Amino acid sequence: MTRIVMLAATAAVLMIAAIFFPFLELQVGGLSRKSSVFDAITAFSASGMLPLSIAVAALIVVLPFARLVAIAYALGPMALGWHPAPQAARAFRWAEATRPWAMAEIFIVGVAVALVKITGLAKVTPGPAFWAFAALVLVTVLKDSFMCRLTVWKTLEERSRS
Amino acid sequence: MENARRTQSVLTARRAGLVGCTTCGRVHARQAVTCRRCGSRLASRDTGSLQRVWAWLFAGMIAYIPANLYPMLVTSTFGKTQQNTIVGGVIELFDHGSWGVALIVFVASVLIPIGKFIAIAYLAVSARSAVVIRGHGRQHLYEVVEFIGRWSMIDVFVVAILAALVQLDFVATVHPGIAAASFALSVAFTMISAQNFDPRLLWDAYEADDT
């Protein structure tokens, strides 16, 4: 359980780095352009598809981040051996329900496809945020595979009763 | 693992006069309404499930039509504008010689959505009628559909990244097309449809068989 909380915290820090550092750099001749994850989110709103922009933001940044916070909140006190925090069950249930909607790892595969699409056109260099995001995906996958949901529920119930 | 231990004979919650929670696995007496452990709503069988599955499935199918007809990407290079639909993008990748990526995009944005429509419809039909494949096969099908649905979003993200990155004024610019929005909607609708399906319905016919 300590391991899960630590991984969640790691992922949250990586997420912050991934959003604000430049993600990819594109160079054609003398022109170059840096873009961050944030630019990818706003790309749709420039073409008048603001709702899609909001949806993409929710799927790749807001939801994964909120899930990490919820899991750390629900499991953190238990990892330290304390009573579960109030509403811990609700936080964990919410994190479980939103799991299919957190699409950070799909975004990374999307990036890979996009890179192949434009390599013919221009030179692309991945920035620090790209590596942060890739690490974030790895950490999230590790965290999800360490976590046994039924055990977490059982412990939550036992600890809050005593 | 909590569920590693197996009992020899299977006793379902419903036959024991109990109701199981689909979120955390705790069982309650029949008349319980919310789960005491995790607070989710309880129902022995989700009776409105199939209705919602069909509704979201049709919404997803309808949104998938404009997603294929309208352009997904609008690329302008040196003043020339080119519009690409989903299938057009796949063909272009294929022409470039990047078969692997073309295959990924084709699977994610054509095969998976269509396969999902068929699979969900099949599950919803078979939950009502006589058993065709036994429970295990259908349960696997359901799990695959639920797992794989989200990967269709790849194409939307590809468009977002391309549109953010390729903004070099006159030399080359990429704008997302309206199909990106309707494709995202279609994927979201079918995901909701799959989540609304109650897999316990698959086992009822099976259970009736062996009594």
mmCIF file of N, CA and C in Angstrom, chain B residues 99-190:
data_model
loop_
_atom_site.group_PDB
_atom_site.id
_atom_site.type_symbol
_atom_site.label_atom_id
_atom_site.label_comp_id
_atom_site.label_asym_id
_atom_site.label_seq_id
_atom_site.Cartn_x
_atom_site.Cartn_y
_atom_site.Cartn_z
ATOM 1 N N TRP B 99 3.807 0.894 -42.918
ATOM 2 C CA TRP B 99 2.683 -0.041 -42.783
ATOM 3 C C TRP B 99 2.279 -0.249 -41.338
ATOM 4 N N GLY B 100 3.290 -0.298 -40.467
ATOM 5 C CA GLY B 100 3.001 -0.558 -39.054
ATOM 6 C C GLY B 100 2.048 0.476 -38.487
ATOM 7 N N VAL B 101 2.392 1.751 -38.722
ATOM 8 C CA VAL B 101 1.557 2.820 -38.176
ATOM 9 C C VAL B 101 0.205 2.844 -38.869
ATOM 10 N N ALA B 102 0.221 2.622 -40.186
ATOM 11 C CA ALA B 102 -1.047 2.588 -40.914
ATOM 12 C C ALA B 102 -1.958 1.531 -40.321
ATOM 13 N N LEU B 103 -1.341 0.410 -39.965
ATOM 14 C CA LEU B 103 -2.114 -0.700 -39.397
ATOM 15 C C LEU B 103 -2.691 -0.305 -38.037
ATOM 16 N N ILE B 104 -1.857 0.357 -37.197
ATOM 17 C CA ILE B 104 -2.339 0.777 -35.872
ATOM 18 C C ILE B 104 -3.544 1.696 -36.025
ATOM 19 N N VAL B 105 -3.397 2.704 -36.909
ATOM 20 C CA VAL B 105 -4.480 3.667 -37.069
ATOM 21 C C VAL B 105 -5.724 2.989 -37.628
ATOM 22 N N PHE B 106 -5.504 2.083 -38.588
ATOM 23 C CA PHE B 106 -6.641 1.397 -39.195
ATOM 24 C C PHE B 106 -7.369 0.547 -38.152
ATOM 25 N N VAL B 107 -6.602 -0.179 -37.354
ATOM 26 C CA VAL B 107 -7.217 -1.013 -36.322
ATOM 27 C C VAL B 107 -7.938 -0.143 -35.305
ATOM 28 N N ALA B 108 -7.266 0.930 -34.857
ATOM 29 C CA ALA B 108 -7.844 1.747 -33.789
ATOM 30 C C ALA B 108 -9.071 2.511 -34.251
ATOM 31 N N SER B 109 -9.082 2.983 -35.500
ATOM 32 C CA SER B 109 -10.191 3.870 -35.839
ATOM 33 C C SER B 109 -11.188 3.264 -36.807
ATOM 34 N N VAL B 110 -10.919 2.096 -37.359
ATOM 35 C CA VAL B 110 -11.928 1.462 -38.215
ATOM 36 C C VAL B 110 -12.354 0.106 -37.647
ATOM 37 N N LEU B 111 -11.377 -0.787 -37.480
ATOM 38 C CA LEU B 111 -11.729 -2.145 -37.054
ATOM 39 C C LEU B 111 -12.352 -2.167 -35.656
ATOM 40 N N ILE B 112 -11.693 -1.498 -34.686
ATOM 41 C CA ILE B 112 -12.199 -1.556 -33.316
ATOM 42 C C ILE B 112 -13.590 -0.943 -33.189
ATOM 43 N N PRO B 113 -13.842 0.282 -33.705
ATOM 44 C CA PRO B 113 -15.207 0.808 -33.562
ATOM 45 C C PRO B 113 -16.264 -0.101 -34.174
ATOM 46 N N ILE B 114 -16.015 -0.578 -35.408
ATOM 47 C CA ILE B 114 -17.036 -1.402 -36.063
ATOM 48 C C ILE B 114 -17.181 -2.729 -35.336
ATOM 49 N N GLY B 115 -16.034 -3.314 -34.955
ATOM 50 C CA GLY B 115 -16.087 -4.561 -34.198
ATOM 51 C C GLY B 115 -16.852 -4.393 -32.907
ATOM 52 N N LYS B 116 -16.679 -3.227 -32.281
ATOM 53 C CA LYS B 116 -17.381 -2.965 -31.025
ATOM 54 C C LYS B 116 -18.882 -2.858 -31.223
ATOM 55 N N PHE B 117 -19.291 -2.179 -32.300
ATOM 56 C CA PHE B 117 -20.738 -2.083 -32.569
ATOM 57 C C PHE B 117 -21.326 -3.491 -32.655
ATOM 58 N N ILE B 118 -20.636 -4.340 -33.438
ATOM 59 C CA ILE B 118 -21.155 -5.687 -33.648
ATOM 60 C C ILE B 118 -21.151 -6.474 -32.341
ATOM 61 N N ALA B 119 -20.020 -6.396 -31.598
ATOM 62 C CA ALA B 119 -19.900 -7.180 -30.380
ATOM 63 C C ALA B 119 -20.941 -6.772 -29.340
ATOM 64 N N ILE B 120 -21.133 -5.460 -29.159
ATOM 65 C CA ILE B 120 -22.097 -5.013 -28.157
ATOM 66 C C ILE B 120 -23.506 -5.438 -28.563
ATOM 67 N N ALA B 121 -23.817 -5.258 -29.846
ATOM 68 C CA ALA B 121 -25.146 -5.644 -30.314
ATOM 69 C C ALA B 121 -25.362 -7.138 -30.096
ATOM 70 N N TYR B 122 -24.305 -7.930 -30.402
ATOM 71 C CA TYR B 122 -24.418 -9.372 -30.229
ATOM 72 C C TYR B 122 -24.661 -9.730 -28.770
ATOM 73 N N LEU B 123 -23.889 -9.104 -27.871
ATOM 74 C CA LEU B 123 -24.048 -9.402 -26.446
ATOM 75 C C LEU B 123 -25.439 -9.027 -25.967
ATOM 76 N N ALA B 124 -25.901 -7.856 -26.421
ATOM 77 C CA ALA B 124 -27.212 -7.402 -25.965
ATOM 78 C C ALA B 124 -28.314 -8.320 -26.476
ATOM 79 N N VAL B 125 -28.156 -8.808 -27.715
ATOM 80 C CA VAL B 125 -29.167 -9.720 -28.250
ATOM 81 C C VAL B 125 -29.107 -11.056 -27.522
ATOM 82 N N SER B 126 -27.857 -11.551 -27.337
ATOM 83 C CA SER B 126 -27.727 -12.906 -26.793
ATOM 84 C C SER B 126 -28.084 -12.961 -25.311
ATOM 85 N N ALA B 127 -28.042 -11.814 -24.613
ATOM 86 C CA ALA B 127 -28.427 -11.824 -23.204
ATOM 87 C C ALA B 127 -29.903 -12.167 -23.066
ATOM 88 N N ARG B 128 -30.668 -11.882 -24.121
ATOM 89 C CA ARG B 128 -32.103 -12.130 -24.072
ATOM 90 C C ARG B 128 -32.466 -13.525 -24.570
ATOM 91 N N SER B 129 -31.801 -13.924 -25.664
ATOM 92 C CA SER B 129 -32.261 -15.140 -26.342
ATOM 93 C C SER B 129 -31.481 -16.353 -25.863
ATOM 94 N N ALA B 130 -31.673 -17.474 -26.542
ATOM 95 C CA ALA B 130 -31.025 -18.722 -26.147
ATOM 96 C C ALA B 130 -29.508 -18.607 -26.220
ATOM 97 N N VAL B 131 -28.829 -19.390 -25.406
ATOM 98 C CA VAL B 131 -27.375 -19.313 -25.311
ATOM 99 C C VAL B 131 -26.740 -19.836 -26.596
ATOM 100 N N VAL B 132 -25.832 -19.063 -27.170
ATOM 101 C CA VAL B 132 -25.124 -19.520 -28.360
ATOM 102 C C VAL B 132 -23.729 -19.998 -27.970
ATOM 103 N N ILE B 133 -22.880 -19.058 -27.482
ATOM 104 C CA ILE B 133 -21.645 -19.502 -26.850
ATOM 105 C C ILE B 133 -21.977 -19.575 -25.363
ATOM 106 N N ARG B 134 -21.329 -20.493 -24.649
ATOM 107 C CA ARG B 134 -21.555 -20.556 -23.215
ATOM 108 C C ARG B 134 -20.996 -19.311 -22.530
ATOM 109 N N GLY B 135 -21.394 -19.119 -21.308
ATOM 110 C CA GLY B 135 -21.040 -17.933 -20.536
ATOM 111 C C GLY B 135 -19.611 -17.464 -20.671
ATOM 112 N N HIS B 136 -18.650 -18.382 -20.615
ATOM 113 C CA HIS B 136 -17.247 -17.970 -20.606
ATOM 114 C C HIS B 136 -16.869 -17.178 -21.840
ATOM 115 N N GLY B 137 -17.266 -17.693 -22.995
ATOM 116 C CA GLY B 137 -16.923 -17.018 -24.236
ATOM 117 C C GLY B 137 -17.483 -15.608 -24.268
ATOM 118 N N ARG B 138 -18.732 -15.497 -23.856
ATOM 119 C CA ARG B 138 -19.354 -14.177 -23.931
ATOM 120 C C ARG B 138 -18.770 -13.228 -22.896
ATOM 121 N N GLN B 139 -18.433 -13.762 -21.723
ATOM 122 C CA GLN B 139 -17.823 -12.928 -20.704
ATOM 123 C C GLN B 139 -16.476 -12.382 -21.208
ATOM 124 N N HIS B 140 -15.711 -13.245 -21.872
ATOM 125 C CA HIS B 140 -14.439 -12.788 -22.431
ATOM 126 C C HIS B 140 -14.669 -11.704 -23.453
ATOM 127 N N LEU B 141 -15.636 -11.929 -24.332
ATOM 128 C CA LEU B 141 -15.949 -10.948 -25.358
ATOM 129 C C LEU B 141 -16.264 -9.606 -24.704
ATOM 130 N N TYR B 142 -17.072 -9.652 -23.643
ATOM 131 C CA TYR B 142 -17.452 -8.420 -22.950
ATOM 132 C C TYR B 142 -16.240 -7.716 -22.372
ATOM 133 N N GLU B 143 -15.348 -8.494 -21.754
ATOM 134 C CA GLU B 143 -14.168 -7.879 -21.149
ATOM 135 C C GLU B 143 -13.261 -7.261 -22.196
ATOM 136 N N VAL B 144 -13.115 -7.961 -23.330
ATOM 137 C CA VAL B 144 -12.283 -7.406 -24.400
ATOM 138 C C VAL B 144 -12.879 -6.098 -24.899
ATOM 139 N N VAL B 145 -14.207 -6.090 -25.121
ATOM 140 C CA VAL B 145 -14.862 -4.885 -25.621
ATOM 141 C C VAL B 145 -14.659 -3.732 -24.650
ATOM 142 N N GLU B 146 -14.799 -4.005 -23.360
ATOM 143 C CA GLU B 146 -14.670 -2.936 -22.390
ATOM 144 C C GLU B 146 -13.242 -2.425 -22.317
ATOM 145 N N PHE B 147 -12.270 -3.338 -22.470
ATOM 146 C CA PHE B 147 -10.882 -2.925 -22.350
ATOM 147 C C PHE B 147 -10.432 -2.132 -23.568
ATOM 148 N N ILE B 148 -10.881 -2.565 -24.744
ATOM 149 C CA ILE B 148 -10.279 -2.062 -25.962
ATOM 150 C C ILE B 148 -10.911 -0.754 -26.435
ATOM 151 N N GLY B 149 -12.121 -0.470 -25.948
ATOM 152 C CA GLY B 149 -12.861 0.684 -26.435
ATOM 153 C C GLY B 149 -12.106 1.993 -26.348
ATOM 154 N N ARG B 150 -11.410 2.193 -25.228
ATOM 155 C CA ARG B 150 -10.764 3.482 -25.044
ATOM 156 C C ARG B 150 -9.620 3.712 -26.019
ATOM 157 N N TRP B 151 -9.039 2.628 -26.554
ATOM 158 C CA TRP B 151 -7.895 2.810 -27.451
ATOM 159 C C TRP B 151 -8.286 3.444 -28.773
ATOM 160 N N SER B 152 -9.567 3.497 -29.078
ATOM 161 C CA SER B 152 -9.979 4.154 -30.313
ATOM 162 C C SER B 152 -9.726 5.654 -30.271
ATOM 163 N N MET B 153 -9.530 6.189 -29.085
ATOM 164 C CA MET B 153 -9.311 7.633 -28.964
ATOM 165 C C MET B 153 -7.990 8.070 -29.608
ATOM 166 N N ILE B 154 -7.110 7.113 -29.925
ATOM 167 C CA ILE B 154 -5.794 7.435 -30.489
ATOM 168 C C ILE B 154 -5.881 8.476 -31.595
ATOM 169 N N ASP B 155 -6.788 8.260 -32.523
ATOM 170 C CA ASP B 155 -6.838 9.130 -33.686
ATOM 171 C C ASP B 155 -7.130 10.572 -33.302
ATOM 172 N N VAL B 156 -7.986 10.748 -32.301
ATOM 173 C CA VAL B 156 -8.311 12.110 -31.866
ATOM 174 C C VAL B 156 -7.063 12.786 -31.311
ATOM 175 N N PHE B 157 -6.278 12.023 -30.533
ATOM 176 C CA PHE B 157 -5.069 12.597 -29.951
ATOM 177 C C PHE B 157 -4.032 12.898 -31.029
ATOM 178 N N VAL B 158 -3.938 12.008 -32.025
ATOM 179 C CA VAL B 158 -2.996 12.256 -33.117
ATOM 180 C C VAL B 158 -3.326 13.581 -33.777
ATOM 181 N N VAL B 159 -4.613 13.793 -34.049
ATOM 182 C CA VAL B 159 -5.029 15.037 -34.681
ATOM 183 C C VAL B 159 -4.680 16.230 -33.791
ATOM 184 N N ALA B 160 -4.918 16.098 -32.488
ATOM 185 C CA ALA B 160 -4.633 17.207 -31.572
ATOM 186 C C ALA B 160 -3.151 17.561 -31.593
ATOM 187 N N ILE B 161 -2.303 16.527 -31.563
ATOM 188 C CA ILE B 161 -0.858 16.798 -31.530
ATOM 189 C C ILE B 161 -0.396 17.410 -32.839
ATOM 190 N N LEU B 162 -0.867 16.836 -33.953
ATOM 191 C CA LEU B 162 -0.461 17.371 -35.251
ATOM 192 C C LEU B 162 -0.882 18.825 -35.370
ATOM 193 N N ALA B 163 -2.112 19.122 -34.961
ATOM 194 C CA ALA B 163 -2.617 20.483 -35.110
ATOM 195 C C ALA B 163 -1.855 21.444 -34.214
ATOM 196 N N ALA B 164 -1.380 20.963 -33.065
ATOM 197 C CA ALA B 164 -0.638 21.843 -32.168
ATOM 198 C C ALA B 164 0.771 22.065 -32.691
ATOM 199 N N LEU B 165 1.341 21.031 -33.278
ATOM 200 C CA LEU B 165 2.756 21.063 -33.639
ATOM 201 C C LEU B 165 2.980 21.728 -34.993
ATOM 202 N N VAL B 166 2.185 21.327 -35.965
ATOM 203 C CA VAL B 166 2.440 21.803 -37.326
ATOM 204 C C VAL B 166 1.708 23.120 -37.546
ATOM 205 N N GLN B 167 2.319 24.193 -37.057
ATOM 206 C CA GLN B 167 1.757 25.525 -37.269
ATOM 207 C C GLN B 167 2.889 26.406 -37.767
ATOM 208 N N LEU B 168 3.339 26.149 -39.007
ATOM 209 C CA LEU B 168 4.498 26.880 -39.518
ATOM 210 C C LEU B 168 4.044 27.879 -40.579
ATOM 211 N N ASP B 169 3.015 28.621 -40.252
ATOM 212 C CA ASP B 169 2.478 29.643 -41.141
ATOM 213 C C ASP B 169 2.304 29.165 -42.579
ATOM 214 N N PHE B 170 3.143 29.706 -43.484
ATOM 215 C CA PHE B 170 2.896 29.421 -44.882
ATOM 216 C C PHE B 170 3.348 28.017 -45.273
ATOM 217 N N VAL B 171 4.441 27.558 -44.675
ATOM 218 C CA VAL B 171 5.053 26.300 -45.101
ATOM 219 C C VAL B 171 4.095 25.132 -44.903
ATOM 220 N N ALA B 172 3.579 25.006 -43.716
ATOM 221 C CA ALA B 172 2.656 23.893 -43.470
ATOM 222 C C ALA B 172 1.821 24.178 -42.234
ATOM 223 N N THR B 173 0.532 24.023 -42.361
ATOM 224 C CA THR B 173 -0.320 24.100 -41.177
ATOM 225 C C THR B 173 -1.320 22.954 -41.206
ATOM 226 N N VAL B 174 -1.675 22.505 -40.031
ATOM 227 C CA VAL B 174 -2.651 21.428 -39.915
ATOM 228 C C VAL B 174 -3.780 21.909 -39.023
ATOM 229 N N HIS B 175 -4.994 21.743 -39.500
ATOM 230 C CA HIS B 175 -6.153 22.067 -38.671
ATOM 231 C C HIS B 175 -6.999 20.821 -38.477
ATOM 232 N N PRO B 176 -7.578 20.680 -37.302
ATOM 233 C CA PRO B 176 -8.467 19.531 -37.113
ATOM 234 C C PRO B 176 -9.773 19.742 -37.871
ATOM 235 N N GLY B 177 -10.320 18.657 -38.421
ATOM 236 C CA GLY B 177 -11.590 18.736 -39.108
ATOM 237 C C GLY B 177 -12.726 18.368 -38.167
ATOM 238 N N ILE B 178 -13.936 18.564 -38.636
ATOM 239 C CA ILE B 178 -15.106 18.346 -37.782
ATOM 240 C C ILE B 178 -15.273 16.860 -37.445
ATOM 241 N N ALA B 179 -14.689 15.984 -38.284
ATOM 242 C CA ALA B 179 -14.831 14.551 -38.027
ATOM 243 C C ALA B 179 -14.183 14.155 -36.710
ATOM 244 N N ALA B 180 -13.132 14.905 -36.300
ATOM 245 C CA ALA B 180 -12.462 14.580 -35.041
ATOM 246 C C ALA B 180 -13.457 14.635 -33.892
ATOM 247 N N ALA B 181 -14.321 15.672 -33.918
ATOM 248 C CA ALA B 181 -15.293 15.822 -32.835
ATOM 249 C C ALA B 181 -16.298 14.685 -32.848
ATOM 250 N N SER B 182 -16.814 14.349 -34.046
ATOM 251 C CA SER B 182 -17.860 13.324 -34.058
ATOM 252 C C SER B 182 -17.265 11.946 -33.803
ATOM 253 N N PHE B 183 -15.984 11.762 -34.177
ATOM 254 C CA PHE B 183 -15.341 10.486 -33.862
ATOM 255 C C PHE B 183 -15.163 10.332 -32.350
ATOM 256 N N ALA B 184 -14.726 11.429 -31.707
ATOM 257 C CA ALA B 184 -14.556 11.384 -30.245
ATOM 258 C C ALA B 184 -15.890 11.065 -29.573
ATOM 259 N N LEU B 185 -16.962 11.687 -30.076
ATOM 260 C CA LEU B 185 -18.293 11.424 -29.513
ATOM 261 C C LEU B 185 -18.671 9.962 -29.693
ATOM 262 N N SER B 186 -18.411 9.448 -30.896
ATOM 263 C CA SER B 186 -18.771 8.060 -31.171
ATOM 264 C C SER B 186 -18.058 7.122 -30.211
ATOM 265 N N VAL B 187 -16.749 7.358 -29.998
ATOM 266 C CA VAL B 187 -15.996 6.502 -29.082
ATOM 267 C C VAL B 187 -16.557 6.620 -27.665
ATOM 268 N N ALA B 188 -16.836 7.853 -27.237
ATOM 269 C CA ALA B 188 -17.355 8.052 -25.881
ATOM 270 C C ALA B 188 -18.696 7.345 -25.709
ATOM 271 N N PHE B 189 -19.579 7.470 -26.717
ATOM 272 C CA PHE B 189 -20.905 6.855 -26.614
ATOM 273 C C PHE B 189 -20.805 5.341 -26.500
ATOM 274 N N THR B 190 -19.933 4.746 -27.340
ATOM 275 C CA THR B 190 -19.854 3.285 -27.266
ATOM 276 C C THR B 190 -19.205 2.835 -25.964
#
